[in-house]
Amino acid sequence: MTRVIAALYRVLYDGVLGRLPEPRAIAFGQAVLRALPFDRVPIFRRDDPRLETVLGGVRLPNPIILAAQYYDTAILERAMGLGFGAVTTKSITTNPRPGHPEPNLVRVRTAAGPGLVNCNGFQNPGLEQIRPRLAALRHRVPLIVSVAGETVEDYLTLVTSLAPLGDLVEVNVSSPNTRLVYEWSSKPRELRDVLERLGHASPRPLIVKLSPDFAEVNEREIIPAALEAGVRIVNYGNTRRIDEPRLSQRTGGLSGPEIFPATLENLRNTRKRFGPSLQLIATGGVDTPDKVETLLREGATAVSYFTGFITRGPILARQILDVLVAARAQK
Ligand SMILES: Cc1cc2nc3c(=O)[nH]c(=O)nc-3n(C[C@H](O)[C@H](O)[C@H](O)COP(=O)(O)O)c2cc1C
């Protein structure tokens, strides 16, 4: 049955969603997600105690996480019933942000499969508006609150205010679409200060989300700084910055299977260099159960994806969980 749903979704994606202009495809997809109670249909999830994963001391029913992109709590609530072991919010900023003008997301067909390039620019209603909405959200699975700032004060305000509403907090210092957030990777000393202060301020475990564009500096300076600051979870990582003349900013973040080899390499190198001193969320290009199995085997604590949710549909999580359960049953 899951195979049939996956095949039908492919027809829908290739025939309709993939052909509509991107803004209409996004509006259509999100309207369907809000309107139809997919989360009440058991086929989209699978509970099995063998899949339980502990991340930063928080128990996840399984190691599959929806990566940061949605702030709408109707969609986050829906996603919590779609097989994910945890769900991440879009990165919230202190003030409302309209995001970059359209076109701010385009599809790409790479040799590895369908992907996206976005220059969303953190379109979100800002801290004050999002807080009551998150406070009203029921956590069917753990919620990871993602935050993005340009100064240490931004991060402190965001974490103090939003951390109590989530189960974990993800500190995004890596989105390539706003200069000041992306620049954190070139200021490791300041970043260490940010992480240290957040470590004291946050009542929830912290995750630092890194950019695949700074592998060397991540390994040499940023991860050691995070560890010294007491951060024990690294999400590796965000989109890869590329030129894309169709976007309003002429540049954006590439996501989808083209970046999977870098995700795997960064995971392997980080695990080798830092051993069990940290927990790793591997993100970037995951769109099949095989890729998840590979990442977990290579030392990922959990695996997250966003583009695969769009290109392969909401059934992908269940397909992954089936493969993981089958593999664990053989052990
Ligand atoms: C439209 C769009 C918006 C995104 N917004 C955020 C964000 O707000 N914060 C963040 O940390 N990552 C954001 N991401 C990055 C994803 O969370 C993820 O790290 C990246 O897309 C790579 O994973 P994937 O190949 O599975 O999509 C966004 C990605 C896309 C495509």
CSV table of C-alpha atoms and ligand atoms in Angstrom, one decimal:
chain,number,residue,atom,x,y,z
A,1,MET,CA,0.0,0.0,0.0
A,2,THR,CA,2.8,2.5,0.8
A,3,ARG,CA,4.3,1.8,-2.6
A,4,VAL,CA,1.0,2.6,-4.3
A,5,ILE,CA,0.7,5.9,-2.4
A,6,ALA,CA,4.4,6.7,-3.2
A,7,ALA,CA,3.8,6.0,-6.9
A,8,LEU,CA,0.6,8.1,-6.9
A,9,TYR,CA,2.4,11.0,-5.3
A,10,ARG,CA,5.1,10.8,-7.9
A,11,VAL,CA,2.5,11.1,-10.6
A,12,LEU,CA,1.0,14.1,-8.7
A,13,TYR,CA,4.4,15.7,-8.3
A,14,ASP,CA,5.6,15.1,-11.9
A,15,GLY,CA,2.3,15.8,-13.5
A,16,VAL,CA,0.9,18.7,-11.4
A,17,LEU,CA,2.9,20.1,-8.5
A,18,GLY,CA,6.2,20.0,-10.5
A,19,ARG,CA,4.6,21.9,-13.4
A,20,LEU,CA,2.7,24.6,-11.6
A,21,PRO,CA,4.6,27.9,-11.2
A,22,GLU,CA,6.5,27.5,-7.9
A,23,PRO,CA,4.4,30.0,-5.8
A,24,ARG,CA,1.2,28.3,-6.8
A,25,ALA,CA,2.6,24.8,-6.2
A,26,ILE,CA,3.6,25.9,-2.6
A,27,ALA,CA,0.2,27.5,-2.0
A,28,PHE,CA,-1.5,24.5,-3.3
A,29,GLY,CA,0.6,22.0,-1.3
A,30,GLN,CA,0.3,23.9,1.9
A,31,ALA,CA,-3.5,24.4,1.5
A,32,VAL,CA,-3.9,20.6,1.0
A,33,LEU,CA,-1.7,19.9,4.1
A,34,ARG,CA,-3.8,22.3,6.2
A,35,ALA,CA,-7.2,21.0,4.9
A,36,LEU,CA,-6.8,17.2,4.8
A,37,PRO,CA,-6.4,15.3,8.0
A,38,PHE,CA,-3.6,13.0,6.8
A,39,ASP,CA,-2.3,12.8,10.3
A,40,ARG,CA,-5.3,10.8,11.3
A,41,VAL,CA,-4.6,8.1,8.8
A,42,PRO,CA,-2.4,5.4,10.4
A,43,ILE,CA,-0.7,4.5,7.1
A,44,PHE,CA,1.5,7.5,7.3
A,45,ARG,CA,3.3,6.5,10.5
A,46,ARG,CA,4.7,3.4,12.3
A,47,ASP,CA,5.2,3.1,16.0
A,48,ASP,CA,7.8,0.6,17.1
A,49,PRO,CA,9.8,0.7,20.4
A,50,ARG,CA,12.9,-0.5,18.5
A,51,LEU,CA,13.0,2.9,16.8
A,52,GLU,CA,13.1,5.0,19.9
A,53,THR,CA,16.0,7.5,19.9
A,54,VAL,CA,17.2,9.8,22.7
A,55,LEU,CA,18.4,13.2,21.5
A,56,GLY,CA,19.8,15.6,24.1
A,57,GLY,CA,18.0,13.6,26.7
A,58,VAL,CA,14.7,13.9,24.9
A,59,ARG,CA,12.9,10.8,23.8
A,60,LEU,CA,11.9,10.7,20.1
A,61,PRO,CA,9.7,7.8,18.9
A,62,ASN,CA,12.0,7.4,16.0
A,63,PRO,CA,15.2,9.1,14.5
A,64,ILE,CA,13.5,10.8,11.5
A,65,ILE,CA,13.0,14.6,11.8
A,66,LEU,CA,11.2,17.1,9.6
A,67,ALA,CA,13.8,19.8,8.9
A,68,ALA,CA,13.2,23.5,9.4
A,69,GLN,CA,10.9,25.2,6.9
A,70,TYR,CA,7.3,25.6,8.3
A,71,TYR,CA,6.2,28.0,11.0
A,72,ASP,CA,2.5,27.6,10.5
A,73,THR,CA,1.4,25.6,13.5
A,74,ALA,CA,-1.5,23.9,11.6
A,75,ILE,CA,1.1,22.4,9.3
A,76,LEU,CA,3.5,21.6,12.2
A,77,GLU,CA,0.7,19.8,14.0
A,78,ARG,CA,-0.2,17.8,10.9
A,79,ALA,CA,3.5,16.9,10.4
A,80,MET,CA,3.6,15.5,13.9
A,81,GLY,CA,1.2,12.8,12.8
A,82,LEU,CA,3.0,11.9,9.6
A,83,GLY,CA,5.6,9.5,11.0
A,84,PHE,CA,8.3,12.0,12.1
A,85,GLY,CA,10.0,11.4,15.4
A,86,ALA,CA,10.3,15.2,15.9
A,87,VAL,CA,9.4,18.3,13.9
A,88,THR,CA,11.4,21.5,13.5
A,89,THR,CA,9.9,25.0,13.1
A,90,LYS,CA,11.2,27.4,10.5
A,91,SER,CA,13.9,29.6,12.0
A,92,ILE,CA,12.1,32.3,13.9
A,93,THR,CA,13.5,35.9,14.0
A,94,THR,CA,13.0,38.6,16.6
A,95,ASN,CA,11.1,40.8,14.2
A,96,PRO,CA,8.6,39.9,11.5
A,97,ARG,CA,10.3,39.3,8.1
A,98,PRO,CA,8.5,39.5,4.8
A,99,GLY,CA,11.3,37.3,3.3
A,100,HIS,CA,12.9,38.0,-0.1
A,101,PRO,CA,10.7,39.0,-3.0
A,102,GLU,CA,9.6,36.3,-5.5
A,103,PRO,CA,11.0,34.3,-7.2
A,104,ASN,CA,12.4,33.0,-3.9
A,105,LEU,CA,12.1,29.3,-4.6
A,106,VAL,CA,12.8,27.4,-7.9
A,107,ARG,CA,12.9,23.7,-8.7
A,108,VAL,CA,16.0,22.1,-10.1
A,109,ARG,CA,16.4,18.8,-11.9
A,110,THR,CA,19.8,17.5,-11.0
A,111,ALA,CA,21.4,14.2,-12.2
A,112,ALA,CA,20.8,12.9,-8.7
A,113,GLY,CA,17.1,13.8,-8.8
A,114,PRO,CA,14.7,16.7,-8.1
A,115,GLY,CA,15.8,19.4,-5.8
A,116,LEU,CA,15.1,23.0,-4.8
A,117,VAL,CA,16.9,26.3,-4.6
A,118,ASN,CA,15.5,28.9,-2.2
A,119,CYS,CA,16.3,32.4,-1.1
A,120,ASN,CA,13.3,32.5,1.3
A,121,GLY,CA,15.1,35.0,3.6
A,122,PHE,CA,13.3,33.8,6.8
A,123,GLN,CA,9.8,34.8,5.9
A,124,ASN,CA,8.1,34.6,9.3
A,125,PRO,CA,5.7,36.6,11.6
A,126,GLY,CA,8.4,37.2,14.2
A,127,LEU,CA,8.8,36.3,17.9
A,128,GLU,CA,5.8,38.1,19.4
A,129,GLN,CA,3.3,36.6,16.9
A,130,ILE,CA,4.7,33.1,16.9
A,131,ARG,CA,4.9,32.7,20.6
A,132,PRO,CA,1.2,32.3,21.5
A,133,ARG,CA,0.8,30.0,18.5
A,134,LEU,CA,3.6,27.7,19.6
A,135,ALA,CA,2.3,27.8,23.1
A,136,ALA,CA,-1.0,26.4,21.9
A,137,LEU,CA,0.6,23.6,19.9
A,138,ARG,CA,0.2,20.1,21.2
A,139,HIS,CA,3.4,18.1,21.1
A,140,ARG,CA,2.4,14.8,19.7
A,141,VAL,CA,6.1,14.3,19.1
A,142,PRO,CA,8.9,16.5,20.3
A,143,LEU,CA,9.1,20.0,18.8
A,144,ILE,CA,12.5,21.5,17.9
A,145,VAL,CA,12.3,25.3,17.9
A,146,SER,CA,14.7,26.9,15.4
A,147,VAL,CA,15.9,30.4,15.8
A,148,ALA,CA,18.0,32.7,13.7
A,149,GLY,CA,19.6,36.0,14.7
A,150,GLU,CA,22.2,38.5,13.7
A,151,THR,CA,23.5,39.5,17.1
A,152,VAL,CA,24.0,37.7,20.4
A,153,GLU,CA,21.1,39.7,21.9
A,154,ASP,CA,18.8,38.4,19.1
A,155,TYR,CA,19.6,34.9,20.0
A,156,LEU,CA,19.3,35.5,23.7
A,157,THR,CA,15.9,37.1,23.3
A,158,LEU,CA,14.7,34.3,21.0
A,159,VAL,CA,16.0,31.4,23.2
A,160,THR,CA,14.7,32.9,26.5
A,161,SER,CA,11.3,33.4,25.0
A,162,LEU,CA,10.8,30.3,22.8
A,163,ALA,CA,12.9,27.5,24.3
A,164,PRO,CA,10.3,26.8,27.0
A,165,LEU,CA,7.7,26.1,24.2
A,166,GLY,CA,9.9,23.5,22.5
A,167,ASP,CA,11.6,20.3,23.6
A,168,LEU,CA,14.9,21.2,22.0
A,169,VAL,CA,16.3,24.5,20.4
A,170,GLU,CA,18.1,24.7,17.1
A,171,VAL,CA,20.5,27.6,16.7
A,172,ASN,CA,20.6,28.3,13.0
A,173,VAL,CA,23.9,29.9,12.1
A,174,SER,CA,24.0,28.7,8.5
A,175,SER,CA,21.2,29.7,6.2
A,176,PRO,CA,22.8,31.2,3.2
A,177,ASN,CA,20.0,33.6,2.3
A,178,THR,CA,20.7,36.5,4.7
A,179,ARG,CA,24.2,37.8,4.8
A,180,LEU,CA,24.3,38.3,8.6
A,181,VAL,CA,23.2,34.8,9.5
A,182,TYR,CA,25.5,33.1,7.0
A,183,GLU,CA,28.4,35.2,8.2
A,184,TRP,CA,28.5,33.5,11.6
A,185,SER,CA,30.6,30.8,10.1
A,186,SER,CA,33.3,33.2,9.4
A,187,LYS,CA,33.3,34.6,13.0
A,188,PRO,CA,34.0,31.5,15.1
A,189,ARG,CA,35.1,33.5,18.1
A,190,GLU,CA,31.9,35.5,18.3
A,191,LEU,CA,29.9,32.4,17.7
A,192,ARG,CA,31.6,30.7,20.6
A,193,ASP,CA,30.4,33.6,22.8
A,194,VAL,CA,26.9,33.3,21.4
A,195,LEU,CA,26.8,29.5,22.1
A,196,GLU,CA,28.2,29.9,25.6
A,197,ARG,CA,25.7,32.5,26.6
A,198,LEU,CA,22.8,30.5,25.0
A,199,GLY,CA,24.0,27.4,26.9
A,200,HIS,CA,23.5,29.3,30.2
A,201,ALA,CA,20.2,30.9,29.1
A,202,SER,CA,18.4,27.9,27.5
A,203,PRO,CA,16.2,25.6,29.6
A,204,ARG,CA,16.3,23.1,26.7
A,205,PRO,CA,19.1,21.2,25.0
A,206,LEU,CA,20.7,23.2,22.2
A,207,ILE,CA,21.5,22.0,18.6
A,208,VAL,CA,23.8,24.0,16.4
A,209,LYS,CA,22.9,23.8,12.7
A,210,LEU,CA,26.0,24.2,10.4
A,211,SER,CA,26.6,25.0,6.8
A,212,PRO,CA,28.1,22.4,4.4
A,213,ASP,CA,29.9,25.4,2.8
A,214,PHE,CA,32.3,25.7,5.7
A,215,ALA,CA,33.4,22.1,6.3
A,216,GLU,CA,37.0,23.0,7.3
A,217,VAL,CA,36.2,25.9,9.7
A,218,ASN,CA,33.3,23.8,11.2
A,219,GLU,CA,35.7,21.0,12.0
A,220,ARG,CA,38.6,23.2,13.1
A,221,GLU,CA,36.8,25.9,15.1
A,222,ILE,CA,33.0,25.8,15.2
A,223,ILE,CA,32.4,22.3,16.5
A,224,PRO,CA,35.1,22.5,19.1
A,225,ALA,CA,33.7,25.9,20.2
A,226,ALA,CA,30.2,24.4,20.4
A,227,LEU,CA,31.5,21.5,22.5
A,228,GLU,CA,33.3,23.9,24.9
A,229,ALA,CA,30.1,25.9,25.2
A,230,GLY,CA,28.3,22.7,26.3
A,231,VAL,CA,26.4,22.2,23.0
A,232,ARG,CA,26.2,18.4,22.4
A,233,ILE,CA,24.1,18.2,19.3
A,234,VAL,CA,25.2,19.3,15.8
A,235,ASN,CA,22.8,19.4,12.8
A,236,TYR,CA,25.0,19.0,9.7
A,237,GLY,CA,23.5,20.8,7.8
A,238,ASN,CA,21.8,23.5,5.9
A,239,THR,CA,21.5,24.1,2.2
A,240,ARG,CA,24.6,24.7,-0.1
A,241,ARG,CA,24.9,28.2,-1.4
A,242,ILE,CA,24.9,28.5,-5.2
A,243,ASP,CA,24.3,31.1,-7.9
A,244,GLU,CA,20.8,30.8,-9.4
A,245,PRO,CA,19.9,33.6,-11.8
A,246,ARG,CA,16.2,32.8,-11.7
A,247,LEU,CA,15.9,33.9,-8.0
A,248,SER,CA,15.3,37.5,-7.0
A,249,GLN,CA,18.7,37.4,-5.0
A,250,ARG,CA,20.5,35.7,-7.9
A,251,THR,CA,21.8,33.3,-5.3
A,252,GLY,CA,20.2,30.7,-3.0
A,253,GLY,CA,20.5,27.5,-1.0
A,254,LEU,CA,20.5,24.2,-2.9
A,255,SER,CA,18.7,21.3,-1.2
A,256,GLY,CA,17.8,17.8,-2.3
A,257,PRO,CA,19.8,14.8,-3.5
A,258,GLU,CA,22.6,16.7,-5.1
A,259,ILE,CA,23.9,17.6,-1.7
A,260,PHE,CA,23.6,14.1,-0.2
A,261,PRO,CA,27.3,13.1,-0.9
A,262,ALA,CA,28.5,16.2,1.1
A,263,THR,CA,26.1,15.3,3.9
A,264,LEU,CA,27.6,11.8,4.1
A,265,GLU,CA,31.1,13.0,3.9
A,266,ASN,CA,30.6,15.7,6.6
A,267,LEU,CA,28.9,13.2,8.9
A,268,ARG,CA,31.8,10.7,8.4
A,269,ASN,CA,34.5,13.2,9.0
A,270,THR,CA,32.7,14.7,12.1
A,271,ARG,CA,32.1,11.4,13.6
A,272,LYS,CA,35.7,10.3,13.0
A,273,ARG,CA,37.1,13.5,14.5
A,274,PHE,CA,34.8,14.0,17.5
A,275,GLY,CA,33.8,10.4,18.3
A,276,PRO,CA,30.9,10.0,20.7
A,277,SER,CA,31.4,13.4,22.3
A,278,LEU,CA,28.4,14.8,20.3
A,279,GLN,CA,25.2,13.7,18.8
A,280,LEU,CA,24.7,14.3,15.1
A,281,ILE,CA,21.6,15.0,13.0
A,282,ALA,CA,22.4,14.4,9.3
A,283,THR,CA,20.5,16.7,7.0
A,284,GLY,CA,20.8,17.3,3.3
A,285,GLY,CA,19.5,15.3,0.3
A,286,VAL,CA,17.7,12.5,2.1
A,287,ASP,CA,14.9,11.2,-0.1
A,288,THR,CA,15.1,7.4,0.2
A,289,PRO,CA,15.2,4.8,3.0
A,290,ASP,CA,18.6,3.6,1.8
A,291,LYS,CA,20.2,7.0,2.4
A,292,VAL,CA,18.8,7.0,6.0
A,293,GLU,CA,20.2,3.6,6.7
A,294,THR,CA,23.6,4.7,5.4
A,295,LEU,CA,23.6,7.8,7.5
A,296,LEU,CA,22.6,5.9,10.7
A,297,ARG,CA,25.2,3.3,10.0
A,298,GLU,CA,27.8,5.9,9.6
A,299,GLY,CA,27.1,7.4,13.0
A,300,ALA,CA,24.1,9.8,12.7
A,301,THR,CA,22.0,9.9,15.8
A,302,ALA,CA,19.0,11.1,13.8
A,303,VAL,CA,18.3,12.1,10.2
A,304,SER,CA,16.3,15.0,8.9
A,305,TYR,CA,14.9,16.2,5.6
A,306,PHE,CA,12.7,18.8,4.0
A,307,THR,CA,13.0,18.6,0.2
A,308,GLY,CA,12.2,14.8,0.2
A,309,PHE,CA,8.9,15.7,2.0
A,310,ILE,CA,8.0,17.8,-1.1
A,311,THR,CA,9.4,15.7,-3.9
A,312,ARG,CA,8.6,12.2,-2.5
A,313,GLY,CA,5.5,13.2,-0.4
A,314,PRO,CA,4.4,12.6,3.1
A,315,ILE,CA,4.6,8.8,2.7
A,316,LEU,CA,8.4,8.9,2.7
A,317,ALA,CA,8.7,8.8,6.5
A,318,ARG,CA,6.6,5.7,6.7
A,319,GLN,CA,8.7,4.0,4.0
A,320,ILE,CA,11.8,4.9,5.9
A,321,LEU,CA,10.4,3.6,9.2
A,322,ASP,CA,9.4,0.2,7.5
A,323,VAL,CA,13.0,-0.3,6.3
A,324,LEU,CA,14.4,0.6,9.7
A,325,VAL,CA,12.1,-1.7,11.6
A,326,ALA,CA,12.9,-4.6,9.2
A,327,ALA,CA,16.7,-3.9,9.7
A,328,ARG,CA,16.3,-3.9,13.4
A,329,ALA,CA,14.2,-7.0,13.4
A,330,GLN,CA,17.1,-8.9,11.8
A,331,LYS,CA,19.5,-7.9,14.5
B,1,LIG,C1,12.2,26.7,1.3
B,1,LIG,C2,13.1,26.3,2.4
B,1,LIG,C3,13.2,27.0,3.6
B,1,LIG,C4,14.1,26.7,4.6
B,1,LIG,N1,14.1,27.4,5.7
B,1,LIG,C5,15.0,27.0,6.7
B,1,LIG,C6,15.0,27.7,8.0
B,1,LIG,O1,14.2,28.6,8.2
B,1,LIG,N2,15.9,27.4,8.8
B,1,LIG,C7,16.9,26.4,8.6
B,1,LIG,O2,17.7,26.1,9.5
B,1,LIG,N3,16.8,25.7,7.5
B,1,LIG,C8,15.9,26.0,6.5
B,1,LIG,N4,15.9,25.3,5.4
B,1,LIG,C9,16.9,24.2,5.1
B,1,LIG,C10,16.3,22.9,5.5
B,1,LIG,O3,15.9,22.8,6.8
B,1,LIG,C11,17.4,21.8,5.2
B,1,LIG,O4,18.5,22.0,6.1
B,1,LIG,C12,17.9,21.8,3.8
B,1,LIG,O5,16.9,22.0,2.9
B,1,LIG,C13,18.7,20.5,3.4
B,1,LIG,O6,17.9,19.4,3.6
B,1,LIG,P1,17.0,18.7,2.4
B,1,LIG,O7,17.9,18.5,1.2
B,1,LIG,O8,16.4,17.5,3.0
B,1,LIG,O9,15.9,19.7,2.0
B,1,LIG,C14,15.0,25.6,4.3
B,1,LIG,C15,14.9,24.9,3.1
B,1,LIG,C16,14.0,25.2,2.1
B,1,LIG,C17,14.0,24.5,0.9
